[in-house]
Coordinates of C-alpha atoms in Angstrom, one line a residue:
Chain A
M1 CA 80.6 143.3 82.9
A2 CA 77.9 142.8 80.4
S3 CA 76.2 145.8 78.7
T4 CA 72.4 146.1 78.3
D5 CA 72.7 144.6 74.9
D6 CA 73.8 141.5 76.5
K7 CA 70.5 140.9 78.2
V8 CA 67.8 138.5 77.3
I9 CA 64.3 138.2 78.6
L10 CA 63.1 134.8 79.7
K11 CA 59.3 134.5 79.9
S12 CA 57.9 131.8 82.2
S13 CA 54.7 129.7 81.4
E14 CA 52.6 132.3 83.4
G15 CA 54.1 135.1 81.2
E16 CA 56.3 136.5 83.9
C17 CA 59.4 138.1 82.5
F18 CA 63.0 137.9 83.8
E19 CA 65.8 139.9 82.4
V20 CA 69.0 138.0 82.5
D21 CA 72.6 138.6 81.4
M22 CA 73.5 136.7 78.4
A23 CA 76.5 135.2 80.3
V24 CA 73.9 133.6 82.5
A25 CA 71.3 132.6 80.0
S26 CA 73.9 131.1 77.7
H27 CA 74.2 128.2 80.2
L28 CA 70.7 127.2 79.1
Q29 CA 71.3 125.4 75.8
I30 CA 67.7 125.9 74.8
V31 CA 67.9 129.7 75.1
K32 CA 71.2 129.7 73.3
S33 CA 69.9 127.9 70.3
V34 CA 66.7 129.9 70.1
L35 CA 68.7 133.1 70.1
E36 CA 71.1 131.7 67.5
D37 CA 68.1 130.8 65.3
C38 CA 66.8 134.3 65.3
E39 CA 70.1 136.1 65.1
G40 CA 69.8 139.7 64.0
S41 CA 66.4 140.0 65.5
S42 CA 66.2 142.9 68.0
D43 CA 63.5 141.0 69.9
K44 CA 65.4 139.1 72.7
V45 CA 62.5 137.5 74.4
V46 CA 62.6 133.8 74.9
S47 CA 59.4 132.1 75.9
L48 CA 59.9 129.1 78.2
F49 CA 56.4 127.8 77.6
I50 CA 56.3 124.9 80.1
V51 CA 58.6 126.4 82.9
E52 CA 56.9 128.0 85.8
A53 CA 58.2 131.3 87.1
K54 CA 59.4 129.8 90.4
Y55 CA 61.6 127.4 88.6
V56 CA 62.9 130.2 86.2
A57 CA 63.9 132.1 89.2
M58 CA 65.7 129.2 90.8
I59 CA 67.6 128.4 87.6
I60 CA 68.6 132.0 87.1
E61 CA 69.7 132.2 90.7
Y62 CA 71.9 129.1 90.2
Y63 CA 73.7 130.3 87.1
K64 CA 74.0 133.8 88.2
N65 CA 76.1 132.5 91.1
Y66 CA 77.8 130.0 88.9
V67 CA 79.0 132.8 86.5
E68 CA 80.0 135.1 89.4
L69 CA 81.9 132.4 91.3
K70 CA 83.7 131.4 88.1
E71 CA 84.8 135.0 87.4
K72 CA 85.9 135.5 91.1
H73 CA 87.8 132.3 91.4
E74 CA 89.5 132.1 88.0
E75 CA 92.7 131.3 89.7
G76 CA 91.3 128.3 91.4
G77 CA 89.0 127.2 94.2
F78 CA 85.9 127.6 91.9
E79 CA 84.7 124.0 92.4
E80 CA 84.8 124.2 96.2
K81 CA 83.0 127.6 96.3
L82 CA 80.4 126.3 93.8
K83 CA 79.9 123.2 96.0
E84 CA 79.3 125.5 99.1
F85 CA 76.8 127.5 97.1
E86 CA 75.1 124.5 95.8
K87 CA 74.5 123.2 99.4
Q88 CA 72.9 126.5 100.4
F89 CA 70.9 126.7 97.1
L90 CA 69.4 123.1 97.6
E91 CA 68.5 123.9 101.3
Q92 CA 66.0 126.5 100.1
I93 CA 64.3 124.1 97.8
D94 CA 61.4 122.0 98.9
K95 CA 61.7 118.3 98.3
K96 CA 58.6 118.3 96.1
E97 CA 59.9 121.2 94.1
L98 CA 63.0 119.3 93.2
K99 CA 60.9 117.3 90.9
G100 CA 59.5 120.3 89.0
L101 CA 63.0 121.7 88.9
V102 CA 64.6 118.7 87.4
M103 CA 61.9 118.7 84.7
A104 CA 62.5 122.4 84.0
V105 CA 66.3 122.0 84.0
N106 CA 66.0 119.0 81.6
Y107 CA 63.8 121.1 79.2
L108 CA 66.2 124.0 79.3
N109 CA 69.1 121.6 78.8
A110 CA 71.4 123.0 81.5
P111 CA 73.9 120.2 82.2
A112 CA 75.6 121.5 85.5
L113 CA 72.4 122.1 87.3
F114 CA 70.8 119.0 85.9
D115 CA 73.5 116.9 87.6
V116 CA 73.1 118.8 90.8
V117 CA 69.4 118.4 91.0
C118 CA 69.5 114.7 90.0
T119 CA 72.0 114.1 92.7
A120 CA 69.8 115.8 95.3
I121 CA 66.8 113.8 94.4
A122 CA 68.8 110.6 94.6
K123 CA 70.1 111.7 98.0
H124 CA 66.6 112.4 99.1
I125 CA 65.1 109.0 98.1
E126 CA 68.2 107.0 99.3
N127 CA 67.4 105.1 102.4
K128 CA 63.6 105.6 102.0
S129 CA 61.1 102.8 101.8
V130 CA 59.8 101.7 98.5
E131 CA 56.3 103.0 99.6
Y132 CA 57.7 106.5 100.3
V133 CA 59.6 106.6 96.8
R134 CA 56.3 105.6 95.1
E135 CA 54.5 108.5 96.7
Y136 CA 57.2 110.9 96.2
F137 CA 57.3 110.3 92.5
G138 CA 53.6 109.5 92.1
I139 CA 54.3 106.1 90.9
V140 CA 51.4 103.7 90.8
N141 CA 52.3 100.1 91.8
D142 CA 51.3 97.8 89.0
F143 CA 52.6 94.6 90.5
T144 CA 50.3 92.0 92.0
A145 CA 50.9 91.3 95.7
E146 CA 52.6 88.0 94.8
E147 CA 54.9 89.6 92.3
E148 CA 55.9 92.3 94.7
A149 CA 56.6 89.8 97.4
Q150 CA 58.8 87.8 95.1
I151 CA 60.7 90.9 94.0
R152 CA 61.3 92.0 97.5
E153 CA 62.5 88.6 98.4
E154 CA 64.9 88.5 95.5
H155 CA 66.2 91.8 96.6
R156 CA 66.5 90.8 100.3
W157 CA 68.4 87.8 99.0
A158 CA 71.2 90.1 97.8
Y159 CA 71.3 93.0 100.2
D160 CA 69.8 94.1 103.4
G161 CA 70.2 97.2 105.5
V162 CA 72.3 97.2 108.7
N163 CA 70.8 98.4 111.9
D164 CA 73.0 99.7 114.7
D165 CA 72.3 98.3 118.1
Chain B
M1 CA 58.6 109.0 106.6
E2 CA 57.2 112.1 108.2
D3 CA 55.9 113.5 104.8
H4 CA 53.8 110.4 104.4
H5 CA 50.3 112.1 105.0
T6 CA 50.9 115.2 103.2
L7 CA 52.2 113.3 100.2
T8 CA 49.1 111.2 100.0
T9 CA 46.7 114.0 99.9
N10 CA 48.6 115.7 97.2
A11 CA 49.5 112.7 95.1
I12 CA 47.0 113.3 92.4
G13 CA 48.5 116.5 91.2
F14 CA 52.0 115.1 90.7
C15 CA 53.6 114.9 87.4
L16 CA 55.3 111.7 86.8
L17 CA 58.9 112.1 85.8
P18 CA 59.7 110.8 82.3
S19 CA 61.7 107.6 82.4
E20 CA 64.9 109.0 81.0
L21 CA 64.9 111.4 84.1
M22 CA 64.2 108.5 86.4
Q23 CA 67.1 106.7 84.9
K24 CA 69.5 109.6 85.4
I25 CA 68.3 109.9 89.0
L26 CA 68.6 106.3 89.8
L27 CA 72.2 106.2 88.4
H28 CA 73.2 108.4 91.3
L29 CA 72.2 105.7 93.9
P30 CA 74.4 102.9 95.2
L31 CA 73.7 99.5 93.7
P32 CA 71.7 97.9 96.6
E33 CA 69.3 100.9 96.5
I34 CA 68.8 100.6 92.7
R35 CA 68.0 96.9 93.1
L36 CA 65.4 97.8 95.8
L37 CA 63.7 100.3 93.7
G38 CA 63.1 97.7 91.1
S39 CA 60.0 96.9 93.1
L40 CA 58.5 100.4 92.5
N41 CA 56.6 99.3 89.4
K42 CA 56.9 97.4 86.2
S43 CA 58.3 100.0 84.0
I44 CA 61.1 100.9 86.4
R45 CA 61.8 97.2 87.0
N46 CA 62.3 96.9 83.2
M47 CA 64.3 100.1 83.0
I48 CA 66.8 98.8 85.6
A49 CA 67.0 95.5 83.8
D50 CA 67.7 97.3 80.5
Q51 CA 71.1 96.7 78.8
N52 CA 71.6 100.5 78.4
F53 CA 70.9 101.2 82.0
V54 CA 73.2 98.3 83.2
R55 CA 76.0 99.6 80.8
D56 CA 75.7 103.1 82.1
Y57 CA 75.7 102.0 85.7
N58 CA 78.6 99.7 85.2
L59 CA 80.6 102.4 83.4
Q60 CA 80.3 104.8 86.3
S61 CA 80.6 102.1 89.1
S62 CA 84.3 101.9 88.5
S63 CA 84.6 105.3 90.2
T64 CA 82.7 104.1 93.3
T65 CA 84.9 102.5 96.0
W66 CA 83.4 100.0 98.4
L67 CA 84.7 99.0 101.8
F68 CA 83.9 95.5 102.7
V69 CA 84.2 94.1 106.2
Y70 CA 83.5 90.5 107.3
R71 CA 81.7 90.7 110.6
K72 CA 81.6 87.6 112.7
R73 CA 78.9 87.0 115.2
W74 CA 77.5 83.9 116.6
R75 CA 75.3 82.5 113.7
H76 CA 75.2 85.9 112.1
D77 CA 78.3 86.1 109.9
A78 CA 77.8 89.0 107.5
I79 CA 79.8 90.8 104.8
L80 CA 79.0 94.4 105.2
C81 CA 79.6 97.0 102.6
Y82 CA 79.7 100.7 102.4
S83 CA 80.5 102.9 99.4
D84 CA 81.8 106.5 99.3
Q85 CA 78.6 107.3 97.5
S86 CA 76.2 106.0 100.0
T87 CA 74.9 106.9 103.4
R88 CA 74.4 103.5 105.1
W89 CA 76.0 100.1 105.3
F90 CA 74.6 97.2 103.5
N91 CA 74.6 93.5 104.5
M92 CA 75.4 91.4 101.5
V93 CA 73.1 88.6 102.5
G94 CA 73.3 86.9 99.2
L95 CA 77.1 86.6 99.3
T96 CA 77.0 85.1 102.8
R97 CA 74.4 82.6 101.5
L98 CA 76.6 81.7 98.6
L99 CA 79.5 81.2 100.9
K100 CA 77.5 78.9 103.2
R101 CA 76.9 76.5 100.2
V102 CA 80.5 75.4 100.4
I103 CA 81.4 75.6 104.1
F104 CA 80.1 73.6 107.0
P105 CA 78.4 75.4 110.0
G106 CA 81.0 76.8 112.3
E107 CA 83.8 76.6 109.8
S108 CA 86.3 79.3 110.4
V109 CA 86.5 81.5 107.2
Y110 CA 88.5 84.6 106.7
F111 CA 87.9 87.3 104.1
L112 CA 91.0 87.7 102.0
A113 CA 90.4 90.2 99.2
A114 CA 87.9 91.7 96.9
D115 CA 88.0 93.2 93.4
G116 CA 85.1 93.9 91.0
N117 CA 82.4 91.3 91.6
F118 CA 85.0 88.7 93.0
F119 CA 85.4 88.0 96.7
L120 CA 88.1 85.7 98.0
F121 CA 87.8 83.8 101.2
A122 CA 90.2 81.4 103.1
S123 CA 88.8 78.5 105.1
N124 CA 91.1 77.7 108.0
S125 CA 89.5 74.4 108.8
R126 CA 90.1 73.0 105.3
Q127 CA 93.0 75.3 104.3
E128 CA 91.2 76.2 101.1
V129 CA 90.5 79.3 99.2
I130 CA 87.0 80.0 98.0
V131 CA 86.0 82.5 95.4
V132 CA 82.5 84.0 95.2
N133 CA 81.2 86.0 92.2
S134 CA 78.5 88.3 93.4
A135 CA 77.2 89.0 89.9
T136 CA 77.0 85.5 88.5
K137 CA 76.3 84.0 91.9
V138 CA 79.0 81.3 91.4
V139 CA 80.9 80.0 94.3
K140 CA 83.9 77.9 93.8
K141 CA 86.9 76.4 95.6
I142 CA 90.1 77.1 93.9
P143 CA 92.8 74.3 93.8
P144 CA 95.6 74.5 96.3
S145 CA 98.6 76.6 95.2
P146 CA 101.9 74.9 94.5
L147 CA 102.8 75.6 98.0
G148 CA 100.0 73.2 99.2
P149 CA 97.1 73.9 101.4
R150 CA 97.4 77.0 103.5
G151 CA 95.8 78.1 106.8
T152 CA 94.4 81.5 107.2
S153 CA 97.4 82.7 109.2
S154 CA 99.7 82.2 106.1
W155 CA 98.0 84.7 104.1
R156 CA 99.3 88.3 104.5
R157 CA 97.3 91.1 103.1
S158 CA 100.2 93.1 101.7
G159 CA 101.6 89.9 100.0
M160 CA 98.6 89.2 97.9
K161 CA 96.5 90.9 95.2
L162 CA 93.3 90.1 93.5
V163 CA 92.9 91.6 90.1
S164 CA 89.6 91.1 88.3
G165 CA 88.4 91.6 84.7
S166 CA 84.6 91.3 83.9
D167 CA 84.5 87.5 83.8
H168 CA 87.8 86.4 85.2
F169 CA 90.4 87.2 87.8
R170 CA 94.0 86.6 88.8
F171 CA 95.0 86.1 92.3
F172 CA 98.7 86.8 93.1
F173 CA 100.6 86.1 96.2
A174 CA 104.3 86.4 97.2
E175 CA 106.1 84.0 99.4
L176 CA 109.8 83.1 100.3
V177 CA 110.6 79.6 99.1
D178 CA 114.0 78.4 100.2
N179 CA 114.7 82.0 101.0
R180 CA 114.0 83.1 97.5
P181 CA 111.0 85.3 96.7
V182 CA 108.5 83.7 94.4
V183 CA 105.2 85.1 93.0
F184 CA 102.4 82.5 92.7
F185 CA 99.4 83.3 90.6
Y186 CA 96.1 81.6 89.8
A187 CA 94.2 82.4 86.5
S188 CA 90.5 81.7 86.8
E189 CA 90.0 81.0 83.1
T190 CA 92.5 78.1 83.0
D191 CA 91.9 77.2 86.7
N192 CA 95.7 76.8 87.1
W193 CA 98.4 78.1 89.3
R194 CA 101.8 79.2 87.9
S195 CA 104.9 80.5 89.7
L196 CA 107.5 83.1 88.8
K197 CA 110.8 83.4 90.6
A198 CA 111.7 86.9 91.3
I199 CA 115.1 88.2 90.3
E200 CA 117.5 90.8 91.7
T201 CA 117.8 94.0 89.8
S202 CA 120.2 97.0 89.5
G203 CA 117.5 99.3 90.5
E204 CA 115.1 99.2 87.7
L205 CA 111.4 98.5 88.0
P206 CA 110.0 95.8 85.6
R207 CA 108.4 96.6 82.3
V208 CA 104.8 97.1 82.8
N209 CA 102.2 95.4 80.7
R210 CA 99.1 96.3 82.6
K211 CA 96.1 98.5 82.0
D212 CA 96.8 101.0 84.7
G213 CA 100.5 101.2 83.8
N214 CA 101.6 100.2 87.3
P215 CA 103.3 97.1 88.4
I216 CA 101.7 94.9 91.1
F217 CA 103.6 95.2 94.3
L218 CA 103.5 92.3 96.7
N219 CA 105.3 92.5 100.0
A220 CA 107.2 89.3 100.9
V221 CA 108.8 90.6 104.1
N222 CA 107.9 93.7 106.1
G223 CA 110.5 95.0 108.4
P224 CA 110.7 98.3 110.2
R225 CA 114.0 99.2 108.5
E226 CA 113.7 97.3 105.2
S227 CA 111.0 95.5 103.3
L228 CA 111.2 92.9 100.6
V229 CA 108.8 94.0 97.9
I230 CA 108.3 92.2 94.7
A231 CA 107.2 94.2 91.6
L232 CA 105.4 92.4 88.9
G233 CA 105.1 94.1 85.5
S234 CA 103.6 91.3 83.4
E235 CA 102.8 87.7 83.6
R236 CA 105.7 86.8 81.2
D237 CA 108.6 88.6 82.7
A238 CA 110.3 87.6 85.9
P239 CA 109.2 89.8 88.8
V240 CA 111.8 92.0 90.3
I241 CA 113.0 92.1 93.9
L242 CA 113.1 95.5 95.7
R243 CA 114.4 96.1 99.1
P244 CA 113.2 99.7 100.1
R245 CA 114.8 101.0 103.2
F246 CA 114.1 103.8 105.5
Y247 CA 116.5 106.6 104.8
T248 CA 118.0 107.1 108.2
G249 CA 120.4 109.8 107.3
Q250 CA 119.7 113.6 107.8
D251 CA 116.2 114.7 107.0
N252 CA 117.4 117.6 104.9
G253 CA 115.3 119.8 107.1
Q254 CA 112.1 118.0 106.1
Q255 CA 109.6 117.9 108.9
L256 CA 109.0 114.2 108.9
T257 CA 108.9 111.6 111.6
V258 CA 110.1 113.8 114.2
G259 CA 111.4 111.9 117.1
F260 CA 111.9 108.9 115.0
N261 CA 113.7 106.5 117.2
W262 CA 114.2 102.8 116.7
E263 CA 114.0 102.1 120.5
N264 CA 110.4 103.2 120.3
V265 CA 109.5 100.9 117.4
I266 CA 106.7 99.2 119.4
D267 CA 104.8 102.6 119.0
R268 CA 104.7 102.2 115.3
L269 CA 102.3 100.0 113.2
Y270 CA 102.7 99.8 109.5
V271 CA 100.0 99.0 106.9
Y272 CA 101.4 98.1 103.5
G273 CA 99.8 97.8 100.1
D274 CA 100.3 98.6 96.4
G275 CA 103.8 99.9 96.9
H276 CA 102.8 102.3 99.7
M277 CA 102.8 102.2 103.4
V278 CA 101.2 104.1 106.2
M279 CA 102.9 104.5 109.4
L280 CA 100.7 104.7 112.5
K281 CA 102.3 106.3 115.4
S282 CA 100.8 105.9 118.8
N283 CA 101.5 106.4 122.5
G284 CA 100.4 104.8 125.7
V285 CA 97.5 106.5 127.5
D286 CA 98.0 107.7 131.0
G287 CA 95.9 106.0 133.6
M288 CA 94.9 103.2 131.2
D289 CA 96.1 99.7 130.8
I290 CA 99.5 99.1 129.3
G291 CA 97.7 97.6 126.2
V292 CA 95.8 100.7 125.5
R293 CA 97.2 103.1 123.0
K294 CA 96.2 106.2 121.3
L295 CA 97.0 107.2 117.7
E296 CA 99.3 110.3 117.5
G297 CA 100.1 110.5 113.9
I298 CA 99.6 109.0 110.5
E299 CA 102.2 109.2 107.8
L300 CA 102.0 108.0 104.2
W301 CA 105.1 106.6 102.4
S302 CA 105.7 105.2 99.0
L303 CA 108.4 103.3 97.2
S304 CA 110.9 105.6 95.5
L305 CA 111.1 105.4 91.8
N306 CA 114.1 103.1 91.8
G307 CA 112.5 101.0 94.6
R308 CA 115.5 101.4 97.0
N309 CA 113.7 103.7 99.6
W310 CA 110.6 104.5 101.3
E311 CA 109.8 108.1 100.5
F312 CA 107.6 110.2 102.6
I313 CA 104.6 111.6 101.0
S314 CA 102.4 113.3 103.5
K315 CA 101.2 113.4 107.0
L316 CA 97.6 113.5 108.1
P317 CA 96.9 117.1 109.0
T318 CA 96.6 117.8 112.8
K319 CA 93.1 118.9 112.6
M320 CA 92.0 115.6 111.0
M321 CA 94.2 113.6 113.4
E322 CA 92.3 115.3 116.3
G323 CA 89.1 113.6 115.2
I324 CA 90.5 110.1 115.2
R325 CA 92.8 110.2 118.2
K326 CA 90.7 107.5 120.0
P327 CA 92.2 104.9 122.4
Y328 CA 92.5 101.4 120.9
Q329 CA 93.8 98.0 122.1
A330 CA 94.4 96.4 118.6
M331 CA 94.5 97.8 115.2
M332 CA 94.8 96.5 111.7
G333 CA 94.2 98.0 108.3
C334 CA 94.4 97.9 104.6
L335 CA 95.8 100.2 102.0
E336 CA 95.0 100.3 98.3
V337 CA 95.8 102.6 95.4
V338 CA 92.9 103.2 93.2
N339 CA 93.4 104.3 89.5
G340 CA 97.0 105.3 90.3
G341 CA 96.1 108.5 92.1
M342 CA 93.9 107.8 95.0
I343 CA 95.1 106.1 98.1
R344 CA 92.5 104.5 100.3
I345 CA 93.3 103.5 103.8
A346 CA 90.9 101.6 106.2
L347 CA 91.9 101.2 109.8
L348 CA 90.1 98.8 112.0
S349 CA 90.6 99.1 115.7
T350 CA 89.2 97.7 118.7
F351 CA 88.6 99.1 122.2
E352 CA 86.7 97.5 125.0
N353 CA 85.1 94.8 122.9
A354 CA 83.8 97.3 120.2
W355 CA 85.2 97.9 116.8
D356 CA 85.8 101.2 115.0
I357 CA 86.5 101.8 111.4
I358 CA 88.3 104.8 110.0
W359 CA 88.3 105.4 106.3
L360 CA 90.9 107.8 105.0
S361 CA 91.9 108.7 101.4
Y362 CA 94.7 110.7 100.0
D363 CA 94.5 112.3 96.6
V364 CA 98.0 112.3 95.2
G365 CA 97.4 114.9 92.5
R366 CA 95.9 117.4 94.9
S367 CA 98.0 116.4 97.9
E368 CA 94.8 116.3 99.9
W369 CA 93.7 114.0 102.7
C370 CA 89.9 113.3 103.2
Q371 CA 88.0 111.3 105.7
V372 CA 84.9 109.3 104.6
P373 CA 82.6 109.4 107.6
L374 CA 81.2 106.0 108.4
P375 CA 77.9 105.4 110.2
A376 CA 77.9 102.9 113.0
C377 CA 77.3 99.3 111.9
W378 CA 76.7 97.0 114.9
M379 CA 80.2 96.5 116.1
K380 CA 79.9 95.4 119.7
G381 CA 80.8 92.0 120.8
V382 CA 81.7 90.8 117.3
N383 CA 84.9 89.6 115.6
M384 CA 86.3 90.9 112.4
A385 CA 87.5 88.4 109.9
G386 CA 88.8 90.6 107.1
I387 CA 88.5 94.0 105.4
A388 CA 89.0 95.0 101.8
F389 CA 88.4 97.8 99.4
S390 CA 87.1 97.2 95.9
S391 CA 86.0 99.3 93.0
G392 CA 83.7 98.2 90.1
L393 CA 81.0 96.3 91.8
T394 CA 78.6 95.9 88.8
M395 CA 75.0 95.0 88.1

């Protein structure tokens, strides 16, 4: 296991500090490159200026489990165990928080989690009305009523939902 | 929709996601959903129409498998599609409308095959084959094959194959002509048919000149003991005749087809495709009509390397079998091998005037079965006029 030397402190936008194993933090590309840039410096604090503490905590939780599972299932079965964990992980996250999380993960450049969160958001908006998706993302409709009607009609021309009887 | 009100009150505080993030998220959605979201606002509409987005979507779309069924209902014919990435069925309204341009009302049409953006239909009334391109919205009748016009009953699923590129397609089918197996194929770019006589072989598969490295297998005759399969390696070389048999000798202790007994042959249904076969074993149901059966086992077989035998691959695990042991009166299906390693099986069954669809897949590399759960899709009192798998539906 990692010694105390292999720790790094991640500082959220509110200034809250999280002590994290390097093995976990190195999954965040931005942290990795910051540390590489100031190699030799004893100060191992990385400020994540725009990331709120709640998202830092989520990201750490994800990668902590990721690293643990990978170690534990070196022989195989890692992917399935990770999938199981991802399911639980996503259940605890509010649908609105997913958006904040995806921005944070994108900023920190953490590919594995990025894909998980993008998929979760996609799953959430799948099957929803256009109005709902607009509200969810805070998108302002800039079509005129005529334009919108025409686009809807074009779409209906190609596909429609299927209702069960 | 239950979040509607809370969302409205909080809407102002929301950060808008940058467009590259929206792009990444939308790429995870099935094609019909993406199209719908083009009506969110102008910038998203432009983003979806952007070359880069289209390219990214089309690149990953090859890994999405779609199941298409042609559902017939009085004045409400529909091509329904479902992908292993989506959670609901879609009605391909546009495709049905294109088809209606070339058929007369009430004309009996059967769905033959699909690949990429190409969909092939056979009209029984006019004995013609119609092709629809869902991307370019072009619908066209293809000229009759050298065998002349064919009714829908002449087309056998395991004896034909549609192979598409981005703009063109080939349609192959095998038939016995004067007792000799012949492969006929249509090339869309030349709008012509050609035929290739199949030759006997000493047990070698043909040289393959195809992207996926596998020959095209077309079944000319399907028998319970022996089939006649034609393997086509390229369009220049003669296709090769294979006569795979069931090995009826000792099982060498392998636990397969226990109780295999030719007298009981009526209890077995076979679905063939791409050099593979699924054997569906069923039994009568106590206290029900004679015509009612219940699935008891599903086995997957494939052609041996030299093409002389059917070789057992795997049996659907008992636990999964339990979930699909429903009574049925009639059953049909299709089988396709995708990218060499994934076998997809769709079973369409009817019981008491309602249809049921089961989608199974077998991962050859992992030796793993999986069932893709399908939501209901209005299956009462309708007819089914064809089923097919396809990958690579593009924008």
